Amino acid sequence: MTSARTGSDTRHFRRVFGHFCTGVTVITTLDADGPAGFACQAFAPLSLDPPLVLFCPQTGSDTWRRIRHSGTFCVNVLAGAQREVSRRFGARGPDRFTDADWSPSPAGAPILTGALTWAECRVEAVHPGGDHAIVVGRVTALGECRAEGPLLFYKGRYTTTAPPSPHESPEVVDTLLAWPRHTDWI
């Protein structure tokens, strides 16, 4: 028999959802104070038409305040070899961009060198989500995709996967966003 605990047990909550593998992104912006960014696992594509994404920053985050004020951000999807980039942008402190190579997106937000790909976005909506905000962004530009494996986070550790072969057809799970009848799987 399976035992159950309440959702208010934060340690158990983290353990349970640590079993959900996530990709790692760095959300960046540029404002009058310079570049800003943070490592973010709470990211997902949301809609194809219109093209929307979402991410969830802590409500008290200084970087989130700067992103909200600037109104634009760039989602950098990290490659498997970018563990140190994730650690740097996951730590608190103002010096995240020290020794970080980047180039500007069309609107100026940092695109981190070595990222698998990127998406530039404009803040479309912000919703409350407990101690986090749920930010919906409209995609305004997309980067090219590199042929490497992504950086993943699972059970409190970084991991990677081998990149798919360009000669293989995508699996159904790779095409869920483009699936013509989304009601088949929702």
mmCIF file of C-alpha atoms in Angstrom:
data_model
loop_
_atom_site.group_PDB
_atom_site.id
_atom_site.type_symbol
_atom_site.label_atom_id
_atom_site.label_comp_id
_atom_site.label_asym_id
_atom_site.label_seq_id
_atom_site.Cartn_x
_atom_site.Cartn_y
_atom_site.Cartn_z
ATOM 1 C CA MET A 1 0.000 0.000 0.000
ATOM 2 C CA THR A 2 1.309 3.448 -0.903
ATOM 3 C CA SER A 3 1.511 6.028 1.859
ATOM 4 C CA ALA A 4 0.541 9.643 1.235
ATOM 5 C CA ARG A 5 1.777 12.900 2.697
ATOM 6 C CA THR A 6 0.326 16.351 2.474
ATOM 7 C CA GLY A 7 1.483 18.785 -0.220
ATOM 8 C CA SER A 8 2.710 21.162 2.491
ATOM 9 C CA ASP A 9 5.718 18.957 3.337
ATOM 10 C CA THR A 10 8.266 20.985 1.314
ATOM 11 C CA ARG A 11 11.117 18.498 1.597
ATOM 12 C CA HIS A 12 8.920 15.672 0.369
ATOM 13 C CA PHE A 13 7.480 17.961 -2.339
ATOM 14 C CA ARG A 14 11.022 18.598 -3.646
ATOM 15 C CA ARG A 15 11.864 14.890 -3.505
ATOM 16 C CA VAL A 16 8.735 13.874 -5.407
ATOM 17 C CA PHE A 17 9.164 16.476 -8.151
ATOM 18 C CA GLY A 18 12.899 15.878 -8.293
ATOM 19 C CA HIS A 19 11.840 12.726 -10.120
ATOM 20 C CA PHE A 20 10.544 14.912 -12.953
ATOM 21 C CA CYS A 21 13.430 15.509 -15.354
ATOM 22 C CA THR A 22 13.670 19.088 -16.611
ATOM 23 C CA GLY A 23 15.735 20.938 -19.128
ATOM 24 C CA VAL A 24 17.860 23.840 -17.895
ATOM 25 C CA THR A 25 17.556 27.340 -19.296
ATOM 26 C CA VAL A 26 19.026 30.706 -18.437
ATOM 27 C CA ILE A 27 16.574 33.579 -18.755
ATOM 28 C CA THR A 28 18.357 36.856 -19.564
ATOM 29 C CA THR A 29 17.594 40.523 -20.113
ATOM 30 C CA LEU A 30 19.455 43.769 -20.662
ATOM 31 C CA ASP A 31 18.545 47.054 -19.007
ATOM 32 C CA ALA A 32 20.241 50.320 -18.038
ATOM 33 C CA ASP A 33 22.183 48.462 -15.307
ATOM 34 C CA GLY A 34 23.604 45.956 -17.826
ATOM 35 C CA PRO A 35 22.898 42.266 -18.413
ATOM 36 C CA ALA A 36 20.949 40.155 -15.910
ATOM 37 C CA GLY A 37 19.933 36.520 -15.874
ATOM 38 C CA PHE A 38 19.127 33.450 -13.801
ATOM 39 C CA ALA A 39 19.070 29.665 -14.259
ATOM 40 C CA CYS A 40 15.520 28.432 -14.688
ATOM 41 C CA GLN A 41 14.091 24.911 -14.769
ATOM 42 C CA ALA A 42 10.486 26.096 -14.600
ATOM 43 C CA PHE A 43 10.212 26.826 -18.328
ATOM 44 C CA ALA A 44 7.938 25.422 -21.041
ATOM 45 C CA PRO A 45 6.667 26.182 -24.530
ATOM 46 C CA LEU A 46 3.001 27.106 -24.198
ATOM 47 C CA SER A 47 1.391 27.805 -27.575
ATOM 48 C CA LEU A 48 2.178 27.594 -31.285
ATOM 49 C CA ASP A 49 -0.426 30.166 -32.382
ATOM 50 C CA PRO A 50 0.387 32.670 -31.082
ATOM 51 C CA PRO A 51 3.947 31.553 -30.226
ATOM 52 C CA LEU A 52 4.100 31.688 -26.414
ATOM 53 C CA VAL A 53 6.383 30.332 -23.695
ATOM 54 C CA LEU A 54 6.207 30.471 -19.914
ATOM 55 C CA PHE A 55 8.709 30.593 -17.084
ATOM 56 C CA CYS A 56 8.337 30.942 -13.326
ATOM 57 C CA PRO A 57 10.719 33.224 -11.389
ATOM 58 C CA GLN A 58 10.624 33.774 -7.630
ATOM 59 C CA THR A 59 8.485 36.820 -6.922
ATOM 60 C CA GLY A 60 11.195 38.564 -4.867
ATOM 61 C CA SER A 61 13.953 38.029 -7.434
ATOM 62 C CA ASP A 62 15.910 41.126 -8.440
ATOM 63 C CA THR A 63 16.510 39.592 -11.877
ATOM 64 C CA TRP A 64 12.758 39.054 -12.320
ATOM 65 C CA ARG A 65 12.159 42.696 -11.370
ATOM 66 C CA ARG A 66 14.634 43.755 -14.072
ATOM 67 C CA ILE A 67 13.081 41.449 -16.685
ATOM 68 C CA ARG A 68 9.612 42.746 -15.889
ATOM 69 C CA HIS A 69 10.795 46.347 -16.114
ATOM 70 C CA SER A 70 12.611 45.826 -19.432
ATOM 71 C CA GLY A 71 9.677 43.884 -20.891
ATOM 72 C CA THR A 72 11.904 41.577 -22.951
ATOM 73 C CA PHE A 73 13.897 38.457 -22.200
ATOM 74 C CA CYS A 74 15.849 35.710 -23.911
ATOM 75 C CA VAL A 75 15.507 32.016 -23.098
ATOM 76 C CA ASN A 76 18.878 30.279 -23.477
ATOM 77 C CA VAL A 77 18.514 26.480 -23.679
ATOM 78 C CA LEU A 78 21.699 25.067 -22.153
ATOM 79 C CA ALA A 79 23.816 22.328 -23.718
ATOM 80 C CA GLY A 80 25.060 19.335 -21.740
ATOM 81 C CA ALA A 81 28.533 20.862 -21.441
ATOM 82 C CA GLN A 82 27.182 24.011 -19.731
ATOM 83 C CA ARG A 83 26.903 22.775 -16.135
ATOM 84 C CA GLU A 84 29.179 25.573 -14.898
ATOM 85 C CA VAL A 85 27.039 28.158 -16.706
ATOM 86 C CA SER A 86 23.976 26.778 -14.943
ATOM 87 C CA ARG A 87 25.750 26.824 -11.569
ATOM 88 C CA ARG A 88 26.909 30.427 -12.083
ATOM 89 C CA PHE A 89 23.454 31.655 -13.083
ATOM 90 C CA GLY A 90 21.805 29.543 -10.360
ATOM 91 C CA ALA A 91 23.800 31.239 -7.592
ATOM 92 C CA ARG A 92 22.779 34.510 -5.999
ATOM 93 C CA GLY A 93 24.890 37.545 -6.675
ATOM 94 C CA PRO A 94 25.355 40.367 -9.111
ATOM 95 C CA ASP A 95 28.429 38.984 -10.920
ATOM 96 C CA ARG A 96 26.786 36.256 -13.001
ATOM 97 C CA PHE A 97 28.011 37.807 -16.255
ATOM 98 C CA THR A 98 31.648 38.104 -15.148
ATOM 99 C CA ASP A 99 33.616 36.153 -17.766
ATOM 100 C CA ALA A 100 30.398 35.072 -19.517
ATOM 101 C CA ASP A 101 30.546 35.304 -23.293
ATOM 102 C CA TRP A 102 27.368 36.462 -24.968
ATOM 103 C CA SER A 103 25.982 38.320 -27.932
ATOM 104 C CA PRO A 104 22.824 40.432 -28.110
ATOM 105 C CA SER A 105 19.508 39.118 -29.390
ATOM 106 C CA PRO A 106 17.680 41.409 -31.851
ATOM 107 C CA ALA A 107 16.219 43.337 -28.859
ATOM 108 C CA GLY A 108 19.540 43.258 -26.963
ATOM 109 C CA ALA A 109 19.012 40.495 -24.380
ATOM 110 C CA PRO A 110 22.056 38.242 -23.860
ATOM 111 C CA ILE A 111 22.354 35.079 -25.935
ATOM 112 C CA LEU A 112 24.884 32.931 -24.063
ATOM 113 C CA THR A 113 27.707 31.499 -26.140
ATOM 114 C CA GLY A 114 27.363 27.728 -26.366
ATOM 115 C CA ALA A 115 23.585 27.567 -25.786
ATOM 116 C CA LEU A 116 21.778 24.867 -27.795
ATOM 117 C CA THR A 117 19.330 27.460 -29.024
ATOM 118 C CA TRP A 118 17.498 30.571 -27.849
ATOM 119 C CA ALA A 119 14.180 32.401 -28.061
ATOM 120 C CA GLU A 120 13.712 36.133 -27.610
ATOM 121 C CA CYS A 121 10.401 37.080 -26.022
ATOM 122 C CA ARG A 122 8.281 40.005 -24.896
ATOM 123 C CA VAL A 123 6.453 39.771 -21.552
ATOM 124 C CA GLU A 124 2.810 39.161 -22.490
ATOM 125 C CA ALA A 125 1.182 38.388 -19.111
ATOM 126 C CA VAL A 126 2.091 37.743 -15.476
ATOM 127 C CA HIS A 127 -0.003 35.579 -13.145
ATOM 128 C CA PRO A 128 0.417 34.833 -9.423
ATOM 129 C CA GLY A 129 1.790 31.398 -8.570
ATOM 130 C CA GLY A 130 2.442 31.212 -4.828
ATOM 131 C CA ASP A 131 6.014 32.298 -4.117
ATOM 132 C CA HIS A 132 6.661 32.500 -7.874
ATOM 133 C CA ALA A 133 5.193 34.434 -10.788
ATOM 134 C CA ILE A 134 3.943 32.668 -13.910
ATOM 135 C CA VAL A 135 5.284 34.716 -16.801
ATOM 136 C CA VAL A 136 3.905 34.270 -20.298
ATOM 137 C CA GLY A 137 6.141 35.555 -23.065
ATOM 138 C CA ARG A 138 5.389 36.106 -26.748
ATOM 139 C CA VAL A 139 8.214 34.800 -28.914
ATOM 140 C CA THR A 140 9.623 37.515 -31.191
ATOM 141 C CA ALA A 141 12.774 35.786 -32.537
ATOM 142 C CA LEU A 142 14.233 32.280 -32.592
ATOM 143 C CA GLY A 143 17.825 31.088 -32.841
ATOM 144 C CA GLU A 144 19.374 28.253 -34.774
ATOM 145 C CA CYS A 145 19.599 24.831 -33.102
ATOM 146 C CA ARG A 146 22.951 23.173 -32.407
ATOM 147 C CA ALA A 147 23.359 19.390 -32.715
ATOM 148 C CA GLU A 148 24.331 18.558 -29.116
ATOM 149 C CA GLY A 149 22.584 17.028 -26.147
ATOM 150 C CA PRO A 150 20.748 19.251 -23.640
ATOM 151 C CA LEU A 151 21.634 19.879 -20.004
ATOM 152 C CA LEU A 152 19.046 18.162 -17.820
ATOM 153 C CA PHE A 153 18.311 18.201 -14.095
ATOM 154 C CA TYR A 154 17.056 15.032 -12.373
ATOM 155 C CA LYS A 155 16.918 14.052 -8.692
ATOM 156 C CA GLY A 156 19.084 16.987 -7.640
ATOM 157 C CA ARG A 157 21.823 16.317 -10.201
ATOM 158 C CA TYR A 158 22.785 17.413 -13.681
ATOM 159 C CA THR A 159 22.608 14.826 -16.424
ATOM 160 C CA THR A 160 22.577 14.748 -20.199
ATOM 161 C CA THR A 161 21.326 12.665 -23.037
ATOM 162 C CA ALA A 162 22.820 11.897 -26.398
ATOM 163 C CA PRO A 163 21.498 14.105 -29.194
ATOM 164 C CA PRO A 164 19.046 12.365 -31.520
ATOM 165 C CA SER A 165 20.334 11.217 -34.878
ATOM 166 C CA PRO A 166 19.397 13.590 -37.708
ATOM 167 C CA HIS A 167 18.612 10.467 -39.759
ATOM 168 C CA GLU A 168 15.818 9.243 -37.454
ATOM 169 C CA SER A 169 12.220 10.427 -37.564
ATOM 170 C CA PRO A 170 10.997 12.202 -34.430
ATOM 171 C CA GLU A 171 9.050 10.186 -31.874
ATOM 172 C CA VAL A 172 5.448 11.123 -31.143
ATOM 173 C CA VAL A 173 6.578 12.785 -27.894
ATOM 174 C CA ASP A 174 8.879 15.054 -29.928
ATOM 175 C CA THR A 175 5.929 16.345 -31.918
ATOM 176 C CA LEU A 176 3.244 16.900 -29.272
ATOM 177 C CA LEU A 177 3.239 20.667 -29.795
ATOM 178 C CA ALA A 178 2.665 20.152 -33.511
ATOM 179 C CA TRP A 179 0.156 17.317 -33.111
ATOM 180 C CA PRO A 180 -2.872 18.291 -35.239
ATOM 181 C CA ARG A 181 -5.455 16.927 -32.787
ATOM 182 C CA HIS A 182 -4.157 17.893 -29.350
ATOM 183 C CA THR A 183 -7.344 16.524 -27.787
ATOM 184 C CA ASP A 184 -6.002 13.037 -28.603
ATOM 185 C CA TRP A 185 -3.426 13.338 -25.813
ATOM 186 C CA ILE A 186 -4.821 15.956 -23.427
#
